[in-house]
Tab-separated table of C-alpha atoms in Angstrom:
chain	number	residue	atom	x	y	z
Y	1	MET	CA	-42.711	89.879	161.495
Y	2	PRO	CA	-40.206	91.621	164.006
Y	3	GLY	CA	-38.745	89.396	166.735
Y	4	GLY	CA	-37.918	90.123	170.418
Y	5	GLY	CA	-40.043	90.192	173.596
Y	6	GLY	CA	-40.200	93.775	173.898
Y	7	GLY	CA	-43.497	95.763	173.428
Y	8	PRO	CA	-44.206	97.983	170.517
Y	9	ARG	CA	-42.093	101.020	170.098
Y	10	PRO	CA	-43.581	104.305	170.705
Y	11	PRO	CA	-43.964	106.493	167.605
Y	12	PRO	CA	-41.271	109.025	166.843
Y	13	ARG	CA	-41.760	112.306	168.376
Y	14	PRO	CA	-42.373	115.107	165.803
Y	15	GLN	CA	-39.843	117.943	166.087
Y	16	PRO	CA	-41.333	121.196	167.262
Y	17	ARG	CA	-41.623	123.950	164.618
Y	18	ALA	CA	-40.880	127.648	165.277
Y	19	GLU	CA	-44.457	128.671	164.706
Y	20	GLU	CA	-45.677	126.152	167.208
Y	21	ALA	CA	-42.923	126.999	169.830
Y	22	GLY	CA	-44.058	130.694	169.922
Y	23	MET	CA	-40.751	131.664	168.353
Y	24	GLY	CA	-42.071	133.982	165.728
Y	25	ASP	CA	-43.057	133.288	162.073
Y	26	GLU	CA	-40.597	135.832	160.641
Y	27	ALA	CA	-37.410	134.568	162.027
Y	28	THR	CA	-35.538	131.308	161.462
Y	29	ALA	CA	-32.672	132.054	163.684
Y	30	GLY	CA	-32.246	134.244	166.710
Y	31	THR	CA	-29.414	136.522	167.706
Y	32	ARG	CA	-26.513	134.368	168.770
Y	33	VAL	CA	-23.807	135.761	170.876
Y	34	LEU	CA	-20.957	133.601	171.999
Y	35	ILE	CA	-18.523	134.120	174.891
Y	36	SER	CA	-15.570	131.860	174.441
Y	37	ALA	CA	-13.096	130.914	177.102
Y	38	ASP	CA	-10.734	133.579	176.433
Y	39	GLY	CA	-13.464	136.222	177.044
Y	40	THR	CA	-14.042	137.028	173.360
Y	41	VAL	CA	-17.552	138.159	172.542
Y	42	GLU	CA	-18.841	137.543	168.880
Y	43	ALA	CA	-21.724	136.688	166.878
Y	44	VAL	CA	-21.373	133.030	165.541
Y	45	ASP	CA	-22.924	130.783	163.101
Y	46	ARG	CA	-23.451	126.986	162.993
Y	47	GLY	CA	-19.957	126.105	161.811
Y	48	HIS	CA	-18.289	128.225	164.554
Y	49	VAL	CA	-20.276	126.308	167.160
Y	50	GLU	CA	-19.149	122.952	165.793
Y	51	ALA	CA	-15.669	123.905	165.713
Y	52	LEU	CA	-15.765	124.817	169.346
Y	53	LEU	CA	-17.479	121.638	170.342
Y	54	THR	CA	-14.776	119.610	168.367
Y	55	GLU	CA	-11.970	121.634	170.061
Y	56	GLY	CA	-13.601	120.927	173.385
Y	57	ARG	CA	-13.214	124.609	174.612
Y	58	PHE	CA	-15.745	125.776	177.034
Y	59	PHE	CA	-17.978	128.554	175.873
Y	60	TRP	CA	-21.323	130.301	176.656
Y	61	LEU	CA	-23.798	130.616	173.741
Y	62	ASP	CA	-26.718	133.256	174.475
Y	63	VAL	CA	-29.558	133.102	171.835
Y	64	HIS	CA	-32.023	135.871	171.788
Y	65	ARG	CA	-35.419	135.191	170.118
Y	66	PRO	CA	-34.587	131.547	169.189
Y	67	GLY	CA	-36.031	130.345	165.815
Y	68	ALA	CA	-36.181	127.136	163.853
Y	69	ASP	CA	-32.369	127.039	162.882
Y	70	ASP	CA	-31.536	127.401	166.568
Y	71	LEU	CA	-33.810	124.298	167.367
Y	72	ALA	CA	-31.926	122.483	164.514
Y	73	LEU	CA	-28.544	123.503	166.190
Y	74	LEU	CA	-29.596	122.178	169.594
Y	75	ARG	CA	-30.773	118.993	167.933
Y	76	ASP	CA	-28.140	118.337	165.442
Y	77	VAL	CA	-24.910	119.766	166.856
Y	78	PHE	CA	-25.536	119.709	170.537
Y	79	ARG	CA	-27.444	116.453	170.372
Y	80	LEU	CA	-30.010	117.622	172.874
Y	81	HIS	CA	-32.513	115.077	173.970
Y	82	PRO	CA	-35.836	115.139	172.301
Y	83	LEU	CA	-37.837	115.765	175.462
Y	84	ALA	CA	-35.471	118.720	176.429
Y	85	LEU	CA	-35.801	120.055	172.961
Y	86	GLU	CA	-39.439	120.006	173.103
Y	87	ASP	CA	-39.289	121.972	176.294
Y	88	VAL	CA	-36.771	124.412	174.944
Y	89	ALA	CA	-39.117	125.098	171.938
Y	90	HIS	CA	-42.057	125.975	174.026
Y	91	PHE	CA	-41.816	128.833	176.414
Y	92	ASN	CA	-44.231	129.494	179.366
Y	93	GLN	CA	-42.568	126.547	181.102
Y	94	ARG	CA	-42.547	125.995	184.949
Y	95	PRO	CA	-39.152	126.553	186.739
Y	96	LYS	CA	-37.483	123.304	186.779
Y	97	ILE	CA	-34.310	121.326	186.134
Y	98	ASP	CA	-34.340	117.988	184.037
Y	99	GLU	CA	-31.186	115.860	183.728
Y	100	TYR	CA	-30.391	114.121	180.493
Y	101	GLY	CA	-27.146	112.269	180.959
Y	102	ASP	CA	-24.381	114.746	180.654
Y	103	GLN	CA	-26.704	117.428	179.940
Y	104	ALA	CA	-29.300	119.334	182.014
Y	105	LEU	CA	-32.132	121.777	181.151
Y	106	VAL	CA	-32.870	124.457	183.597
Y	107	VAL	CA	-35.796	126.887	183.243
Y	108	LEU	CA	-35.413	130.240	185.178
Y	109	TYR	CA	-37.373	133.477	185.405
Y	110	GLY	CA	-36.427	136.920	185.934
Y	111	ALA	CA	-38.134	140.407	185.943
Y	112	ASN	CA	-37.884	143.113	183.431
Y	113	GLU	CA	-38.634	146.355	185.285
Y	114	ASP	CA	-38.660	148.540	182.159
Y	115	GLU	CA	-41.356	146.514	180.487
Y	116	ASP	CA	-43.174	145.221	183.503
Y	117	ARG	CA	-43.061	141.664	182.634
Y	118	LEU	CA	-41.274	138.291	183.217
Y	119	VAL	CA	-38.246	137.080	181.484
Y	120	GLU	CA	-38.047	133.279	180.881
Y	121	VAL	CA	-34.631	131.691	180.299
Y	122	HIS	CA	-33.939	128.264	179.159
Y	123	ALA	CA	-30.406	127.166	180.022
Y	124	VAL	CA	-28.978	123.957	178.476
Y	125	LEU	CA	-25.793	122.977	180.661
Y	126	SER	CA	-22.962	120.624	180.006
Y	127	GLY	CA	-19.367	120.243	181.251
Y	128	ARG	CA	-18.218	121.979	178.101
Y	129	TYR	CA	-20.729	124.673	177.389
Y	130	LEU	CA	-23.723	126.738	178.597
Y	131	VAL	CA	-26.423	127.717	176.120
Y	132	THR	CA	-29.016	130.318	177.373
Y	133	LEU	CA	-32.248	131.051	175.241
Y	134	HIS	CA	-34.789	133.764	175.909
Y	135	ARG	CA	-37.443	135.638	173.776
Y	136	ASP	CA	-37.607	138.835	175.916
Y	137	ASP	CA	-34.925	141.480	176.757
Y	138	CYS	CA	-33.619	141.575	180.346
Y	139	PRO	CA	-31.361	144.586	181.301
Y	140	ALA	CA	-29.818	142.497	184.199
Y	141	PHE	CA	-28.969	139.699	181.913
Y	142	ALA	CA	-27.553	141.925	179.305
Y	143	ASP	CA	-25.432	143.606	181.904
Y	144	LEU	CA	-24.239	140.241	183.047
Y	145	ARG	CA	-23.162	139.346	179.397
Y	146	ARG	CA	-21.186	142.508	179.171
Y	147	ARG	CA	-19.437	141.875	182.389
Y	148	ALA	CA	-18.520	138.390	181.352
Y	149	ALA	CA	-16.861	139.768	178.239
Y	150	GLY	CA	-13.080	139.899	178.625
Y	151	GLN	CA	-12.912	137.589	181.499
Y	152	ARG	CA	-11.442	134.081	180.991
Y	153	LEU	CA	-13.821	131.109	181.567
Y	154	ALA	CA	-12.368	128.088	183.011
Y	155	ALA	CA	-13.293	124.689	181.527
Y	156	ASP	CA	-15.131	123.603	184.747
Y	157	GLU	CA	-17.029	126.827	185.148
Y	158	ALA	CA	-20.351	125.698	183.673
Y	159	ALA	CA	-22.127	125.187	187.173
Y	160	ALA	CA	-20.520	128.395	188.367
Y	161	LEU	CA	-21.599	130.482	185.284
Y	162	LEU	CA	-25.128	129.117	185.638
Y	163	TYR	CA	-25.116	130.491	189.174
Y	164	VAL	CA	-24.060	133.831	187.966
Y	165	VAL	CA	-26.992	133.793	185.393
Y	166	ALA	CA	-29.383	132.685	188.094
Y	167	ASP	CA	-28.215	135.253	190.539
Y	168	ALA	CA	-28.728	138.031	188.037
Y	169	LEU	CA	-32.113	136.876	187.155
Y	170	VAL	CA	-33.268	136.474	190.741
Y	171	ASP	CA	-31.873	139.771	191.788
Y	172	SER	CA	-33.867	141.468	188.893
Y	173	PHE	CA	-36.783	140.837	190.976
Y	174	PHE	CA	-35.872	143.421	193.633
Y	175	PRO	CA	-36.259	146.781	191.792
Y	176	PRO	CA	-39.748	146.078	190.552
Y	177	LEU	CA	-40.886	144.861	193.989
Y	178	ALA	CA	-39.530	148.061	195.609
Y	179	ALA	CA	-41.420	149.953	192.928
Y	180	VAL	CA	-44.576	148.196	193.804
Y	181	ASP	CA	-44.152	149.054	197.393
Y	182	ASP	CA	-43.705	152.703	196.413
Y	183	ARG	CA	-46.716	152.639	194.230
Y	184	VAL	CA	-48.872	151.179	196.889
Y	185	ASP	CA	-47.892	153.905	199.280
Y	186	SER	CA	-48.647	156.580	196.865
Y	187	LEU	CA	-51.978	154.909	196.137
Y	188	GLN	CA	-53.182	154.954	199.753
Y	189	ASP	CA	-52.389	158.717	199.871
Y	190	GLU	CA	-54.472	159.254	196.585
Y	191	ILE	CA	-57.241	157.121	197.975
Y	192	LEU	CA	-57.464	159.072	201.229
Y	193	ALA	CA	-57.467	162.221	199.400
Y	194	ARG	CA	-60.027	161.426	196.693
Y	195	PRO	CA	-60.860	157.750	195.637
Y	196	ASP	CA	-61.828	156.924	192.097
Y	197	ASP	CA	-62.152	153.837	189.792
Y	198	ALA	CA	-58.815	154.414	188.263
Y	199	GLN	CA	-57.033	153.695	191.560
Y	200	LEU	CA	-59.208	150.565	192.115
Y	201	ALA	CA	-58.203	149.390	188.688
Y	202	GLU	CA	-54.551	149.982	189.553
Y	203	VAL	CA	-54.789	147.996	192.763
Y	204	PHE	CA	-56.142	144.866	190.815
Y	205	ARG	CA	-53.355	145.280	188.239
Y	206	LEU	CA	-50.671	145.139	191.005
Y	207	LYS	CA	-52.319	142.282	192.628
Y	208	HIS	CA	-52.441	140.401	189.334
Y	209	GLN	CA	-48.645	141.310	188.784
Y	210	LEU	CA	-47.798	139.872	192.212
Y	211	VAL	CA	-49.731	136.642	191.657
Y	212	THR	CA	-47.841	136.226	188.322
Y	213	TRP	CA	-44.468	136.727	189.977
Y	214	ARG	CA	-45.518	134.340	192.881
Y	215	LYS	CA	-46.273	131.558	190.458
Y	216	VAL	CA	-42.623	131.595	189.113
Y	217	VAL	CA	-40.922	132.469	192.423
Y	218	THR	CA	-42.363	129.662	194.572
Y	219	PRO	CA	-41.217	126.840	192.217
Y	220	GLN	CA	-37.990	128.522	191.531
Y	221	ARG	CA	-37.317	128.804	195.217
Y	222	ASP	CA	-38.105	124.942	195.601
Y	223	LEU	CA	-35.726	124.330	192.638
Y	224	PHE	CA	-32.780	126.134	194.288
Y	225	ALA	CA	-33.726	124.421	197.534
Y	226	ARG	CA	-32.983	121.100	195.806
Y	227	LEU	CA	-29.894	122.392	194.262
Y	228	ALA	CA	-28.541	123.726	197.539
Y	229	GLY	CA	-29.580	120.666	199.459
Y	230	GLY	CA	-27.863	118.329	196.987
Y	231	THR	CA	-31.101	116.459	196.077
Y	232	VAL	CA	-30.410	117.311	192.438
Y	233	ALA	CA	-27.035	118.596	190.696
Y	234	VAL	CA	-26.180	120.160	187.525
Y	235	PRO	CA	-23.162	118.726	185.335
Y	236	GLY	CA	-19.898	119.833	186.774
Y	237	MET	CA	-21.367	121.039	190.108
Y	238	SER	CA	-18.959	121.069	193.004
Y	239	GLU	CA	-19.631	121.484	196.806
Y	240	GLU	CA	-18.220	125.056	196.489
Y	241	ALA	CA	-20.607	125.828	193.707
Y	242	ARG	CA	-23.506	124.463	195.852
Y	243	ARG	CA	-22.646	127.092	198.535
Y	244	TYR	CA	-23.273	129.810	196.056
Y	245	TYR	CA	-26.392	128.125	195.020
Y	246	ARG	CA	-27.576	128.487	198.571
Y	247	ASP	CA	-27.101	132.217	198.196
Y	248	VAL	CA	-29.539	132.319	195.326
Y	249	TYR	CA	-32.035	130.229	197.497
Y	250	ASP	CA	-31.645	132.714	200.307
Y	251	HIS	CA	-32.543	135.658	197.744
Y	252	LEU	CA	-35.586	133.644	196.559
Y	253	ILE	CA	-36.783	133.241	200.225
Y	254	ARG	CA	-36.493	136.872	200.689
Y	255	ILE	CA	-38.382	137.720	197.385
Y	256	ALA	CA	-41.125	135.213	198.383
Y	257	GLU	CA	-41.394	137.098	201.648
Y	258	LEU	CA	-41.422	140.618	200.048
Y	259	LEU	CA	-44.170	139.320	197.719
Y	260	GLU	CA	-46.349	138.255	200.710
Y	261	GLY	CA	-45.717	141.662	202.355
Y	262	SER	CA	-46.637	143.504	199.154
Y	263	ARG	CA	-49.819	141.388	198.776
Y	264	ASP	CA	-50.800	142.216	202.404
Y	265	LEU	CA	-50.271	146.040	201.617
Y	266	LEU	CA	-52.417	145.746	198.585
Y	267	SER	CA	-55.094	143.888	200.687
Y	268	GLY	CA	-54.819	146.890	203.236
Y	269	THR	CA	-55.088	149.364	200.475
Y	270	MET	CA	-58.246	147.672	199.146
Y	271	ASP	CA	-59.658	148.046	202.547
Y	272	VAL	CA	-58.798	151.660	202.590
Y	273	TYR	CA	-60.475	152.233	199.328
Y	274	LEU	CA	-63.598	150.465	200.455
Y	275	SER	CA	-63.799	152.288	203.781
Y	276	THR	CA	-63.061	155.704	202.228
Y	277	VAL	CA	-65.781	155.205	199.552
Y	278	SER	CA	-68.222	154.102	202.397
Y	279	ASN	CA	-67.434	157.114	204.402
Y	280	ARG	CA	-67.905	159.346	201.596
Y	281	LEU	CA	-71.274	157.614	200.751
Y	282	ASN	CA	-72.305	158.048	204.422
Y	283	GLU	CA	-71.371	161.701	204.223
Y	284	VAL	CA	-73.528	162.306	201.136
Y	285	MET	CA	-76.431	160.417	202.673
Y	286	ARG	CA	-76.088	162.472	205.773
Y	287	GLN	CA	-76.148	165.692	203.768
Y	288	LEU	CA	-79.174	164.527	201.651
Y	289	THR	CA	-80.924	163.486	204.957
Y	290	VAL	CA	-80.416	167.116	206.316
Y	291	VAL	CA	-81.781	168.702	203.199
Y	292	ALA	CA	-84.822	166.298	203.110
Y	293	THR	CA	-85.581	167.021	206.810
Y	294	LEU	CA	-85.337	170.713	206.317
Y	295	PHE	CA	-88.098	170.485	203.610
Y	296	MET	CA	-90.447	168.745	206.315
Y	297	PRO	CA	-91.449	172.067	208.076
Y	298	LEU	CA	-91.721	173.854	204.856
Y	299	SER	CA	-94.084	171.422	203.439
Y	300	TRP	CA	-96.189	171.728	206.661
Y	301	VAL	CA	-96.333	175.458	206.491
Y	302	VAL	CA	-97.181	175.401	202.753
Y	303	GLY	CA	-99.866	172.797	203.336
Y	304	PHE	CA	-101.396	174.765	206.366
Y	305	PHE	CA	-101.843	177.992	204.463
Y	306	GLY	CA	-103.108	176.141	201.320
Y	307	MET	CA	-106.016	174.705	203.055
Y	308	ASN	CA	-109.437	175.980	201.854
Y	309	PHE	CA	-110.573	177.113	205.140
Y	310	GLY	CA	-110.989	181.040	204.989
Y	311	ALA	CA	-111.520	181.236	208.792
Y	312	MET	CA	-107.912	180.093	209.387
Y	313	VAL	CA	-106.426	182.956	207.225
Y	314	ARG	CA	-109.049	185.531	207.465
Y	315	GLY	CA	-107.384	188.980	207.446
Y	316	VAL	CA	-104.107	187.561	206.025
Y	317	ASP	CA	-103.761	189.489	202.907
Y	318	GLY	CA	-101.227	191.519	200.897
Y	319	TRP	CA	-97.455	191.220	200.330
Y	320	LEU	CA	-96.712	192.201	203.950
Y	321	ALA	CA	-98.694	189.439	205.375
Y	322	PHE	CA	-97.250	186.976	202.788
Y	323	ALA	CA	-93.645	187.896	203.712
Y	324	GLY	CA	-94.369	187.988	207.454
Y	325	LEU	CA	-96.388	184.775	207.824
Y	326	GLY	CA	-95.592	182.706	204.714
Y	327	LEU	CA	-91.834	183.279	204.233
Y	328	GLY	CA	-91.203	184.229	207.919
Y	329	SER	CA	-92.558	181.184	209.277
Y	330	GLN	CA	-90.680	179.041	206.729
Y	331	ALA	CA	-87.548	180.769	207.488
Y	332	ALA	CA	-88.000	180.455	211.453
Y	333	ALA	CA	-88.655	176.668	210.866
Y	334	VAL	CA	-85.440	176.174	208.860
Y	335	ALA	CA	-83.461	178.269	211.392
Y	336	VAL	CA	-84.701	176.126	214.258
Y	337	MET	CA	-83.964	172.890	212.416
Y	338	LEU	CA	-80.584	174.079	211.625
Y	339	TYR	CA	-79.953	175.177	215.134
Y	340	LEU	CA	-81.099	171.685	216.500
Y	341	PHE	CA	-78.844	169.840	213.866
Y	342	ARG	CA	-75.751	171.725	214.888
Y	343	ARG	CA	-76.448	171.352	218.614
Y	344	ARG	CA	-76.587	167.616	218.122
Y	345	GLY	CA	-73.565	167.328	216.023
Y	346	TRP	CA	-75.322	166.233	212.979
Y	347	MET	CA	-73.856	169.008	210.725
């Protein structure tokens, strides 16, 4: 029987598998690109990473489409905490920062204008390295990696490098937001010209896209408010680095305001669509009412001459009488009705 006064130990947490983590069944390792302290960019394997950690040299390891081997690398080589490893393995996380001793896990989001989707990046940060993992391509992120190549990375640049990554991801929201505003303007012009169901579907698609962005921008803004205010910190974060994080926070505030403005524009576009459709329906109903009203005197004339009373139409016979009294009276009735409609502004 075991001794001690502690309670029962929790069962060991099973390690996440690649297929459970949404990392793809076909790949066991993602594309690993390492930028070392001297600015060298190269593809690396596990042994190379272990050597760099042993030497204590600072590096940035970027993993695109991580797989099971990458999880094993984080677990066995980087000694990542099991809770952090579980979060890294499962994407669709909320923007957040979790501290685990001398390591921190940061979940960030950016936008991919080319594919109209969000890019989720998991960053594992320590004083000696920065590891970023993402499943989707991000042009802004790829450009950042190219710019970092050839530049020397200082041993204490982990927090500063994370700022650069976060700044690139946050700024990637601006181009698609501008594209949404342009699309809303063109939609309003199209709706005023000729509304149809395709435009309504486009409005709902854009609203769904804005809601999706807002779900990640709002918590990401709160995250950087904490980082900028000193409530929470990342390993190696100095007061100078905190000033730069305030800049990211300012950008996120602006993005949140743009999202609200775009949502208001879409709501206005929906009102324009409904008003335009309602006006067109009223116009159709007005025209149908005019046509139906014109048939009222015609029906009366036809009914009058169709009654079986010979005294009323005695002497009315032949084509001339038919044209004069039958068609003529109907034409006169229509002409009088049209005159009255135009005089009153109904046509």
